[in-house]
XYZ file of C-alpha atoms in Angstrom:
630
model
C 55.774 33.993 173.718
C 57.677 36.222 175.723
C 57.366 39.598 172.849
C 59.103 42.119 175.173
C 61.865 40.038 176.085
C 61.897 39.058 171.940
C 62.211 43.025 171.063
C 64.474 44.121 173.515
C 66.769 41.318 172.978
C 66.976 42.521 169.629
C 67.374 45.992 170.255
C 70.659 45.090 172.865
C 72.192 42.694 170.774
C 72.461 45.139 167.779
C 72.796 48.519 168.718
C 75.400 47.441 171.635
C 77.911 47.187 168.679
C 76.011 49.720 165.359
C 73.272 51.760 164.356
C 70.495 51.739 163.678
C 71.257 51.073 159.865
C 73.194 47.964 161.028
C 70.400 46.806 162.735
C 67.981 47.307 159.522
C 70.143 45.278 157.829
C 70.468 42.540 160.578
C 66.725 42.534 160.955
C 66.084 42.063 157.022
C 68.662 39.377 157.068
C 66.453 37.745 159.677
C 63.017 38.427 157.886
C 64.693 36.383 154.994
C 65.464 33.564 157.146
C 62.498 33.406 158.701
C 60.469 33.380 155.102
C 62.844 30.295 154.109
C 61.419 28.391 157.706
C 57.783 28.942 157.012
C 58.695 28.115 153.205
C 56.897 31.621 151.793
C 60.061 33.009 150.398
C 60.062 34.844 147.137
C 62.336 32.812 145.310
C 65.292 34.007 142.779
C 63.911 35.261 139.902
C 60.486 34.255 140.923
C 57.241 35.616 140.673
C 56.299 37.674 143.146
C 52.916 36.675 145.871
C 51.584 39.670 147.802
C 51.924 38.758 151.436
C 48.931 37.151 153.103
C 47.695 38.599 156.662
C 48.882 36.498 159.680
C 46.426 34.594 160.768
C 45.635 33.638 164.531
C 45.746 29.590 163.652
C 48.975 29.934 161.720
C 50.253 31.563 165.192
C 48.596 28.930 167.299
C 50.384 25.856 164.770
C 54.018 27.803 164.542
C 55.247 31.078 166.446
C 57.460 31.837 163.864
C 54.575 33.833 161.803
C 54.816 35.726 165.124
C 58.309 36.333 164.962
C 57.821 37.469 161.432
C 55.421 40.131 162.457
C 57.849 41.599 165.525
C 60.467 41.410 162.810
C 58.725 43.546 159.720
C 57.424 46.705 162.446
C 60.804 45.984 164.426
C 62.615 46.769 161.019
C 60.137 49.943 160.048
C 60.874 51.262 163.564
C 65.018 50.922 163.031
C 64.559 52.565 159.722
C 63.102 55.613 161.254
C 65.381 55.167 163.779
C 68.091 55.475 160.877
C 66.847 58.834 159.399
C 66.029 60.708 162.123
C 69.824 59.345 163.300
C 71.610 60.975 160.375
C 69.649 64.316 159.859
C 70.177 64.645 164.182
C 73.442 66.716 163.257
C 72.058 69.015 160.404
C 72.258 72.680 161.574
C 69.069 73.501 159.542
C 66.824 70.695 161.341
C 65.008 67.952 159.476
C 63.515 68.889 156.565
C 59.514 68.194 156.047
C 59.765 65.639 153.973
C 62.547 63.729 155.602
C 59.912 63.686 158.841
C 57.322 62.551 156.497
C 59.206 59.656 155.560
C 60.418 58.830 159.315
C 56.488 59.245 160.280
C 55.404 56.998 157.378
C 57.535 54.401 158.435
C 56.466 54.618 162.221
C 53.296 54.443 161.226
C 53.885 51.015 158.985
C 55.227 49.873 161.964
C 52.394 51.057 164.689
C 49.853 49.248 161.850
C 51.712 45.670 161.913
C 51.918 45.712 165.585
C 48.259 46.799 165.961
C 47.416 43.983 163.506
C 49.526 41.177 165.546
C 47.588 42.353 169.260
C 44.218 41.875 167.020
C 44.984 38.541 166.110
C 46.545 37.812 169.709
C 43.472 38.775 171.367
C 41.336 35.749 169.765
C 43.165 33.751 173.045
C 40.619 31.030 171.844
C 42.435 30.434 168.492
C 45.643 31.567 169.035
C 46.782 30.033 172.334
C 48.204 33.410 173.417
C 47.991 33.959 177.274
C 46.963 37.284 178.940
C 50.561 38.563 179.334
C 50.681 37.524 176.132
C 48.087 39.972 175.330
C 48.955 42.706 176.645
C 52.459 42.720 175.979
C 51.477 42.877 172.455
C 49.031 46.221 172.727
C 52.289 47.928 175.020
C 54.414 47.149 171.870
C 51.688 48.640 169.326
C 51.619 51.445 172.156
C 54.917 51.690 171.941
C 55.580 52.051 168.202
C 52.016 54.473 168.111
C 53.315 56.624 170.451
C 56.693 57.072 168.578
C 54.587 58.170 165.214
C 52.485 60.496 167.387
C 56.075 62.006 168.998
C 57.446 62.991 165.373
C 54.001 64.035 164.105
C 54.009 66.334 167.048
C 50.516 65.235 168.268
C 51.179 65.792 171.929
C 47.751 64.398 173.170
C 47.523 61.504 171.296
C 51.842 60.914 171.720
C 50.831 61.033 175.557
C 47.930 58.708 175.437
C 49.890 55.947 173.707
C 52.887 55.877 175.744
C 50.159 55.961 178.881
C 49.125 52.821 177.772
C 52.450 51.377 177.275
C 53.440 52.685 180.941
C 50.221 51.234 182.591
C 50.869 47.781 180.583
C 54.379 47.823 181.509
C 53.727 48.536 185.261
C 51.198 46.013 185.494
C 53.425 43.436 184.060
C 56.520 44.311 186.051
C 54.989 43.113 189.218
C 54.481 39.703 188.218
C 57.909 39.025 185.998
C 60.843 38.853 187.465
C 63.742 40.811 186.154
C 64.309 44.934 184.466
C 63.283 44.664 180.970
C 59.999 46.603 181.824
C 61.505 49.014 184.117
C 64.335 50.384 182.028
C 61.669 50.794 179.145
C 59.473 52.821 181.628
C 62.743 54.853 182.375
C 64.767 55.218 179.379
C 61.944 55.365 176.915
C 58.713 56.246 177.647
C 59.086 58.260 181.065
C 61.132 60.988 178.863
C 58.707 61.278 176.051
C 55.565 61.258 178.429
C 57.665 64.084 180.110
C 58.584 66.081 176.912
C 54.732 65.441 175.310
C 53.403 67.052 178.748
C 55.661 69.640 178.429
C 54.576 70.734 174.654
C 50.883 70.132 175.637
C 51.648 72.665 178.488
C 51.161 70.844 181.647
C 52.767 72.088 184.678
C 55.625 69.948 185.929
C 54.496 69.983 189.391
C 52.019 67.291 188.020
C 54.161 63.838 188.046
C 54.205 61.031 185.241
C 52.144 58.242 187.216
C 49.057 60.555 187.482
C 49.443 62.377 183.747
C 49.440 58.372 182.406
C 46.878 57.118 184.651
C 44.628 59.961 183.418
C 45.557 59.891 180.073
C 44.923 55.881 180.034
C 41.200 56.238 181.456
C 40.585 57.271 177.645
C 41.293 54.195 176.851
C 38.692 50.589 175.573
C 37.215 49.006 178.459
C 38.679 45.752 177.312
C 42.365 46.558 178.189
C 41.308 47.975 181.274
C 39.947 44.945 182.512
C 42.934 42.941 181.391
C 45.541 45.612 183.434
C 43.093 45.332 185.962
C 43.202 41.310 186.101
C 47.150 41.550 186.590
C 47.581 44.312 189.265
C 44.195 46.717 189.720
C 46.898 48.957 192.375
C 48.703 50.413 188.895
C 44.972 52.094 188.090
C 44.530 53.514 191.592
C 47.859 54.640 191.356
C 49.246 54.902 188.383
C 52.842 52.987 189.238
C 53.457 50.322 191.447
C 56.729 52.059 192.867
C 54.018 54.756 194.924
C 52.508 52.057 196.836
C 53.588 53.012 200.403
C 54.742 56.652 199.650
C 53.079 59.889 200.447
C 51.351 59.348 196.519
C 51.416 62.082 193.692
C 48.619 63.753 194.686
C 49.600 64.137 198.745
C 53.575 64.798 198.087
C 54.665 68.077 199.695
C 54.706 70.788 197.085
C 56.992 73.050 199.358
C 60.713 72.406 200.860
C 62.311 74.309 203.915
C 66.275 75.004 203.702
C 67.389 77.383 206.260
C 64.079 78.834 207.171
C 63.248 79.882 203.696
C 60.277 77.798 202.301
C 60.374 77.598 198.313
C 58.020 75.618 195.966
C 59.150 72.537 194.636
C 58.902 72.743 191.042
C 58.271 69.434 189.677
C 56.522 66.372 190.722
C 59.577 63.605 190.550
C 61.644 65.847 193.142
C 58.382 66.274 195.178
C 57.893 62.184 194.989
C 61.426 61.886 195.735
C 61.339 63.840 198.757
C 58.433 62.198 200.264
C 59.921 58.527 199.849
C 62.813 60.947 202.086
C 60.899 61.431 204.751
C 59.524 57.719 204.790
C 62.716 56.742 205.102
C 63.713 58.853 207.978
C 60.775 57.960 209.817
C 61.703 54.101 209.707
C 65.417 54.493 210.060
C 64.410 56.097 213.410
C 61.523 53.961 214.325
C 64.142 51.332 213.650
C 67.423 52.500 215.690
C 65.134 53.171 218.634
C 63.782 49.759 218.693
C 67.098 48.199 218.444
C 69.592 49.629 220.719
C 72.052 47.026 221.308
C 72.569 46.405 217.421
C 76.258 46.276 216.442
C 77.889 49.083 214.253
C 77.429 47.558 210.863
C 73.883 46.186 211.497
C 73.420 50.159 212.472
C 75.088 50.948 209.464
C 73.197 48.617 207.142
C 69.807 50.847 208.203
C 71.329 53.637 206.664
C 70.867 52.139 203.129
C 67.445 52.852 202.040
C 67.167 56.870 203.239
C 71.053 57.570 201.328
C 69.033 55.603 198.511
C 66.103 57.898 198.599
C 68.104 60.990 199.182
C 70.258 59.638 195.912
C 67.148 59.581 194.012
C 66.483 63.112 195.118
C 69.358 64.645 193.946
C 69.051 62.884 190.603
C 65.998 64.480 190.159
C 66.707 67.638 191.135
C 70.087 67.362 188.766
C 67.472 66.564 186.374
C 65.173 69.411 186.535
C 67.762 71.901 186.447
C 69.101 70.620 183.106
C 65.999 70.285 181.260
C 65.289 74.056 181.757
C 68.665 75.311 181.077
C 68.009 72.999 177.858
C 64.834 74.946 177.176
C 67.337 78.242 177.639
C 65.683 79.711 181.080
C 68.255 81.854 183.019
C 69.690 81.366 186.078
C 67.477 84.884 187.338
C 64.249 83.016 186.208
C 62.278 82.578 189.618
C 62.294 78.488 189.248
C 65.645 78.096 188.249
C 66.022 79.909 191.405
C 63.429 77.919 193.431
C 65.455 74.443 191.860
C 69.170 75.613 193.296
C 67.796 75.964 196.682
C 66.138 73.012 196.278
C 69.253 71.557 194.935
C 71.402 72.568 198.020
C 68.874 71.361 200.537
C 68.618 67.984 198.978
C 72.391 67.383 198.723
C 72.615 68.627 201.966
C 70.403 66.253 203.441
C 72.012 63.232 201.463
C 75.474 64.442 202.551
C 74.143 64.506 206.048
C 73.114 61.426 206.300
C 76.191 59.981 204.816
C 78.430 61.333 207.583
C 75.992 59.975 209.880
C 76.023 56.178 208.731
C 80.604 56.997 208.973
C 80.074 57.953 212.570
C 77.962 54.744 213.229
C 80.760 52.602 211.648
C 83.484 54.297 213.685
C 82.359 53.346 217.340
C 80.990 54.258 220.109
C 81.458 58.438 220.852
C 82.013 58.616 216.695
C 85.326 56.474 217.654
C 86.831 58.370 220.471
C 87.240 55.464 223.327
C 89.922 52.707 223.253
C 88.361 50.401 221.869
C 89.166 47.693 219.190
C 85.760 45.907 218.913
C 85.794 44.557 215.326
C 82.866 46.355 212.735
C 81.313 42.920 212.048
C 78.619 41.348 214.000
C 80.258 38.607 216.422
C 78.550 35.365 217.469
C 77.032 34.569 220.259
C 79.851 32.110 221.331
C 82.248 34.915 220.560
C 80.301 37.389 223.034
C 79.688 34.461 225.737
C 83.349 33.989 225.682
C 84.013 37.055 226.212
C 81.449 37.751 229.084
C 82.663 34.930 231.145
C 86.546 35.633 230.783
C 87.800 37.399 233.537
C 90.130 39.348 231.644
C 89.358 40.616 228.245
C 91.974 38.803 225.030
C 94.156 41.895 223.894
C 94.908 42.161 220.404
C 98.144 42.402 218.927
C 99.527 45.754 218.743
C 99.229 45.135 214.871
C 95.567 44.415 214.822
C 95.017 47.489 216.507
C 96.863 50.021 214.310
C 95.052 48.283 211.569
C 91.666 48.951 213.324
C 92.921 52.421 213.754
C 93.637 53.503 209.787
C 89.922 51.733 209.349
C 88.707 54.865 211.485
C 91.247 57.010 210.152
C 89.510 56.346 206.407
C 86.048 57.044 207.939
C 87.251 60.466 209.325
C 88.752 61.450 205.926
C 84.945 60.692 204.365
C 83.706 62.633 206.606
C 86.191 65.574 205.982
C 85.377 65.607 202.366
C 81.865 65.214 202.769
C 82.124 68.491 204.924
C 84.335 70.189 202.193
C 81.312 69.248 199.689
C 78.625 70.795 201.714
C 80.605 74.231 202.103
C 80.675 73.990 197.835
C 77.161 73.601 197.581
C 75.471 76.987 196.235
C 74.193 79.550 199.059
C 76.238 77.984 201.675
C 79.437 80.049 201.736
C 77.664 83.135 201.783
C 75.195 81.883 204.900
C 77.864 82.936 207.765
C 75.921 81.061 210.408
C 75.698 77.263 209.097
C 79.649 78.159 207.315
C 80.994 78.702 211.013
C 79.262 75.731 212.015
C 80.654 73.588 209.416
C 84.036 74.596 210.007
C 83.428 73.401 214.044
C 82.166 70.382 212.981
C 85.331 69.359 210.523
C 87.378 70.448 213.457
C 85.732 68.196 215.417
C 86.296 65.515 212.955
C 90.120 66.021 212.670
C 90.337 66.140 216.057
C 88.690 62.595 216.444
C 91.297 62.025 213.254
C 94.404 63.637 215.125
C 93.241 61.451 217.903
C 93.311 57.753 216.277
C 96.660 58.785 214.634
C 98.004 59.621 218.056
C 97.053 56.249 219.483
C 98.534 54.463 216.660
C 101.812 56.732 217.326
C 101.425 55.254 220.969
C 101.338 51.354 220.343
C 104.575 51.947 217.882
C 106.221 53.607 220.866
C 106.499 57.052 219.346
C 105.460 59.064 222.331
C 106.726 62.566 221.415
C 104.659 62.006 217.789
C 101.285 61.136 219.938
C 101.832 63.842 222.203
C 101.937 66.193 219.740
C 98.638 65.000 217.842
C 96.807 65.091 220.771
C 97.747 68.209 221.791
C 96.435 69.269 217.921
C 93.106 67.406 218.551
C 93.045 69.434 221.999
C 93.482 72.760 220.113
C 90.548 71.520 217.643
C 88.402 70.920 220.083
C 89.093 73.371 222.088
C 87.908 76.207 219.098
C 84.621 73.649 218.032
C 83.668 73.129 221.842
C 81.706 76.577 222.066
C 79.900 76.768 218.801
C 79.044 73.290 219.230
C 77.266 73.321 222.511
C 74.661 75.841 221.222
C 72.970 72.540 219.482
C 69.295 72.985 220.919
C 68.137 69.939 223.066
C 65.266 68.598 220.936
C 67.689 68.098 217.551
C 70.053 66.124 220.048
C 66.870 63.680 220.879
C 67.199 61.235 217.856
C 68.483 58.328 217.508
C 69.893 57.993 214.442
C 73.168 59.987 213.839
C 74.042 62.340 211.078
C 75.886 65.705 210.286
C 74.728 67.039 213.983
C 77.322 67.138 216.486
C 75.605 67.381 220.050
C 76.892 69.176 222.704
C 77.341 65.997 224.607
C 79.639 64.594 222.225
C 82.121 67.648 221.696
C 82.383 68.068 225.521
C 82.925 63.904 226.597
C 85.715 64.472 223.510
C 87.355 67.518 225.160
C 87.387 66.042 228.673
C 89.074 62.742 227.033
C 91.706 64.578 225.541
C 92.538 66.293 228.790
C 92.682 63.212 230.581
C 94.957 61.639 227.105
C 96.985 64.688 226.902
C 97.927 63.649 231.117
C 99.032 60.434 230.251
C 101.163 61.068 226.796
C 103.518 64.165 228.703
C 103.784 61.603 231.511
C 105.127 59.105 228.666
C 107.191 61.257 227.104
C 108.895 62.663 230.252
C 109.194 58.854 231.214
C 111.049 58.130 227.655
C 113.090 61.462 227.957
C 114.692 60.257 231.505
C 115.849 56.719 230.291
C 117.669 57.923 227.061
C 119.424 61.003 229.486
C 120.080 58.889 232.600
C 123.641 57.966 233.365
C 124.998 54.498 234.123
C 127.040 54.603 237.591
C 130.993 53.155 237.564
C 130.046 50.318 239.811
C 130.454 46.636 238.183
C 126.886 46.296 238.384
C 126.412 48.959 235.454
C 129.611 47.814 233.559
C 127.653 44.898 231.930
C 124.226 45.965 232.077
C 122.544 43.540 233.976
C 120.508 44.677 236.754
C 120.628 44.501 240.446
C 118.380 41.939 240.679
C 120.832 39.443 238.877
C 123.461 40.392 240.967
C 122.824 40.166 244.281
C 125.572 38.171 245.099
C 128.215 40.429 244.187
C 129.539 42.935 245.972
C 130.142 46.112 244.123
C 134.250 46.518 244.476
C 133.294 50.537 244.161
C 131.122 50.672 247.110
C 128.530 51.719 244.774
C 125.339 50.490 243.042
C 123.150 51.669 240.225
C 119.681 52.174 241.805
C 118.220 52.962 238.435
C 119.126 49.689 236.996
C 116.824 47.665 239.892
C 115.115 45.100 237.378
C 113.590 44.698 233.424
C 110.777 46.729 232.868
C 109.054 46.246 230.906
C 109.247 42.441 231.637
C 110.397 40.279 228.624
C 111.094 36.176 228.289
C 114.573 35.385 229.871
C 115.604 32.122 231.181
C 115.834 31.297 234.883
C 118.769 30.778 236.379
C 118.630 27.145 238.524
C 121.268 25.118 240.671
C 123.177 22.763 237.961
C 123.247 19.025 238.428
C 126.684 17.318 239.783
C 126.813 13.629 239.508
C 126.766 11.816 242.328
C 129.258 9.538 242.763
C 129.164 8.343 246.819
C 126.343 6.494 245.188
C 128.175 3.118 245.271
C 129.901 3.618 248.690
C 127.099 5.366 250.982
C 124.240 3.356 252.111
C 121.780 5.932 251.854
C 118.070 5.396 253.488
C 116.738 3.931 249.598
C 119.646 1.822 249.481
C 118.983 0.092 252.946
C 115.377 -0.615 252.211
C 115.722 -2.714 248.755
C 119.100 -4.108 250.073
C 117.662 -7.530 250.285
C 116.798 -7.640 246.613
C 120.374 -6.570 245.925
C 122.118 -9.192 247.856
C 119.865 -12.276 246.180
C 120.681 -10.481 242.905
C 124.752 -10.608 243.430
C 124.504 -14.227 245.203
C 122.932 -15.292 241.774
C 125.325 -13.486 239.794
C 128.227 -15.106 241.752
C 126.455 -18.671 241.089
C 126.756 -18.223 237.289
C 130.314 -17.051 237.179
C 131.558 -20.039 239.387
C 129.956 -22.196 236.980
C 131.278 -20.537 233.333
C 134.610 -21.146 234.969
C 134.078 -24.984 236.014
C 132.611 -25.463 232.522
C 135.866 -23.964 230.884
C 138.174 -25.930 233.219
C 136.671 -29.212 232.278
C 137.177 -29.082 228.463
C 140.368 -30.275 227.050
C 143.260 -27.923 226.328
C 144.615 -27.722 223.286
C 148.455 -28.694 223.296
C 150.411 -26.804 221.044
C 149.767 -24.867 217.646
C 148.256 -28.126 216.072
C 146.400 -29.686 218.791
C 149.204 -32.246 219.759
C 151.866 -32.236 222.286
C 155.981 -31.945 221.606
């Protein structure tokens, strides 16, 4: 029968483009239509029947009498919808009767869909199947809990929207698709949320366990249905805490910087425990699997930046619904939520930087190497294994390989600019000095890729030069970097942490780097100041090699001009071909050998000309112009 999917088709299709008036209007347009199919219709100027209660065997013969039942509470509910939508910008508030008419029709609404899960629950009759079922009591739920919400009954608002989330829950682990889950988050997580609040529960308690013990008030019946579809959603209270820490055993305390501070509410403390279940298999999983390549290593960064995401949304969230209940920024939570804001961010941040390090290389991208990010094949890596000699990419490939790691470095960079905006961090002198090491680490490793690209373009003053900057950058990160303590260096999976390994293999490669690019540059220096010498051999260029059978006329000859280097294509010089022509008249050693041939040949050949001429001697000349004599 599919009701949720019915409703919140509805709800899409119409408020995507209107209000909630235009959707009144659509839905009574579609009430009227779907009178005229089950032929019940008031007619024009016709008597008027009082409407007869749906019945389970009219469902069972034609859904349409369900259809009309979602459509008359579907239309109450967008009528309330309506009012409380227009008096929303009034600066006095809603006035008591207005809420009296917005709770009447609610309730109108919560009746029909109460009525409709009744006559669904005779299965016998009706045909209706247990999703069937309950998807009908969420949706009378549903509706209930909205009355309850403007009526400001707190208790009973929370216990209908726990039944709606339990339903819901149950039912989204057997469905495929989000129509349940953006109802649990856009709907009736923030009321559950807002009822607790007014009922005065502490936030440190989190939504799965205030609607799983709201929802043991409820009949034993729909227990025993939720129960049939998933019995883990009433252990739990919501099938997304399967595998995490749980509500009741999430850390209620966070440590940033040595200072512990409570966490105050329960979806930052569930948040941060799926955190730490992530790190734990990201490094359970990167120690298991050494010889991945890059992007496979990348990959396993996906689920902790997800966790850490969700984190930060929660903590965002926190922090905005007390300023919205006006607490200020001295109020001892608000204070406890900005550290708890900083060390959050700062963890997601952190582990961002790590999965750019992973995709630059080997050493965070500091050796030579132009090993492409994807995964090769095993005949790609066989090939390569039983070469000899290693294929070298074009110089183009490479500089393109080279801006890929420059875009990772400028991530990085503005991740690290982020962190030192976070609150609390300028004014902690410690972790500030060590962020400013670790960027210049970064633009060193930056300066450093640039440089090589200078290199392959032949621009060997320009790469000197940005080495010597990533030399300098090093150079000032080297010492506050190699106070990293042993035991943080131990892990296998990368992030913000620079070890002291890694700064010092960088500084003792740019030694060795900034060798070779003065010895280029000096090199490049003496061939554009070197003089040609006056001898012949300089006057067009060519070098000695090519001429080593002239004599220089001067006496002299241009050393520095020995051969090409580097060597380029040129075409060989070879002895040219004179034709031969002794041939005839010189019997060569060939000749002598098929001479017998030859003479049978030219015997023949004589025969046949001695003959054409006998032939042409025997016919009759012609005798004059005409063929006769004078």
């Amino acid at each position: 029968m599919d009701i949720t999917k019915f409703v919140v088709s509805h709800r899409e299709n119409a408020l995507l483009y209107g209000d909630y008036a235009t959707y009144r209007a659509q839905l009574s347009r579609k009430l009227l239509n779907s009178r005229k199919k089950l032929n019940i219709a008031t007619k024009s100027r016709g008597k008027f029947h009082p409407k007869a209660q749906i019945t389970a065997e009219q469902i069972s013969d034609n859904h349409e009498y369900l259809h009309l039942a979602l459509l008359t509470a579907e239309r109450t509910w967008a009528h309330a919808m309506s009012m409380k939508a227009s008096h929303a910008a009034d600066t006095k508030g809603m006035t008591g009767k207005t809420r009296s008419h917005i709770v009447s029709r609610l309730e109108k609404g919560a009746r029909t869909a109460e009525k409709l899960a009744d006559v669904l629950s005779q299965d016998a009759v009706s045909g209706a199947s247990p999703n069937d079922i309950l998807e009908a009591r969420a949706y009378a739920a549903l509706l209930r809990g909205a009355a309850n919400f403007e009526k400001q009954s707190w208790e009973d608002c929370i216990v209908s929207y726990a039944v709606a989330r339990m339903i819901y829950s149950a039912l989204s682990t057997s469905t495929k698709g989000d129509i349940y889950k953006d109802l649990l988050t856009d709907t009736i997580d923030p009321s559950i949320r807002y009822a607790a609040y007014q009922a005065k529960i502490p936030r440190t308690q989190p939504i799965p366990s205030i609607a799983k013990k709201a929802f043991a008030k409820a009949d034993d019946d729909l227990v025993d249905r939720v129960k049939a579809v998933n019995p883990s959603v009433l252990e739990q209270g919501d099938v997304t805490m399967t595998g995490v820490t749980g509500a009741e055993g999430a850390p209620t305390t966070i440590t940033w910087r040595s200072r512990e501070v409570k966490i105050e509410d329960a979806s930052i403390a569930v948040a941060w425990a799926s955190v730490q279940t992530a790190k734990a298999k990201l490094t359970e999983r990167l120690s298991s699997a050494s010889s991945l390549a890059p992007k496979d290593k990348a990959a396993a960064y996906d689920d902790i930046l997800a966790a850490t995401q969700d984190a930060v949304d929660a903590t965002k969230q926190a922090i905005d619904e007390l300023r919205g209940e006006g607490v200020t920024q001295s109020d001892p939570r608000m204070q406890s939520l900005q550290i708890t804001r900083t060390a959050v961010n700062f963890e997601m941040i952190s582990w961002r930087i790590g999965r750019n390090r992973v995709l630059a290389g080997e050493l965070d991208g500091a050796r030579a190497t132009f090993d492409d990010l994807s995964k090769k094949g095993k005949k790609a890596q066989e090939a390569e294994q039983a070469s000899e000699r290693p294929k070298e990419e074009a110089p183009g490939r490479q500089i393109a390989k080279l801006k890929e790691k420059v875009v990772l470095y400028d991530g990085t960079l503005q991740s690290l600019e982020t962190i030192t905006e976070l609150p609390g961090v300028a004014n902690d002198q410690e972790l500030f000095t060590h962020l400013q090491a670790t960027s210049q680490y970064f633009t060193a490793l930056k300066s450093l890729a640039i440089a090589r690209s200078h290199s392959l373009a032949h621009n060997d003053a320009n790469a000197l030069a940005l080495i010597r900057h990533a030399l300098i950058q090093t150079e000032s990160a080297l010492p506050i970097l190699s106070s990293t303590s042993s035991s943080e260096e131990s892990s296998p999976a990368r992030n913000i942490l620079v070890s002291a390994a890694d700064v010092q293999t960088l500084h003792s490669l740019l030694n060795g780097e900034i060798q070779r690019a003065r010895a280029l540059v000096e090199i490049s220096e003496h061939n554009k100041n070197k003089k040609p010498s006056s001898g012949s051999s300089s006057s067009n260029g060519k070098p000695l090699i090519g001429q080593l059978a002239n004599y220089p006329s001067s006496g002299q000859v241009n050393l520095e001009n020995i051969v090409v280097y580097p060597p380029r294509l040129e075409a060989i010089p070879v002895k040219p071909i004179f034709l031969d022509v002794a041939w005839n008249y010189i019997d060569y050693p060939e000749k002598i050998a098929a001479g017998g041939d030859k003479n049978q040949q030219q015997q023949q050949r004589t025969e046949e000309v001695q003959e054409e001429q006998t032939q042409e001697e025997e016919k009759p000349k012609k005798r004059g112009w005409f063929g006769f004599g004078r």
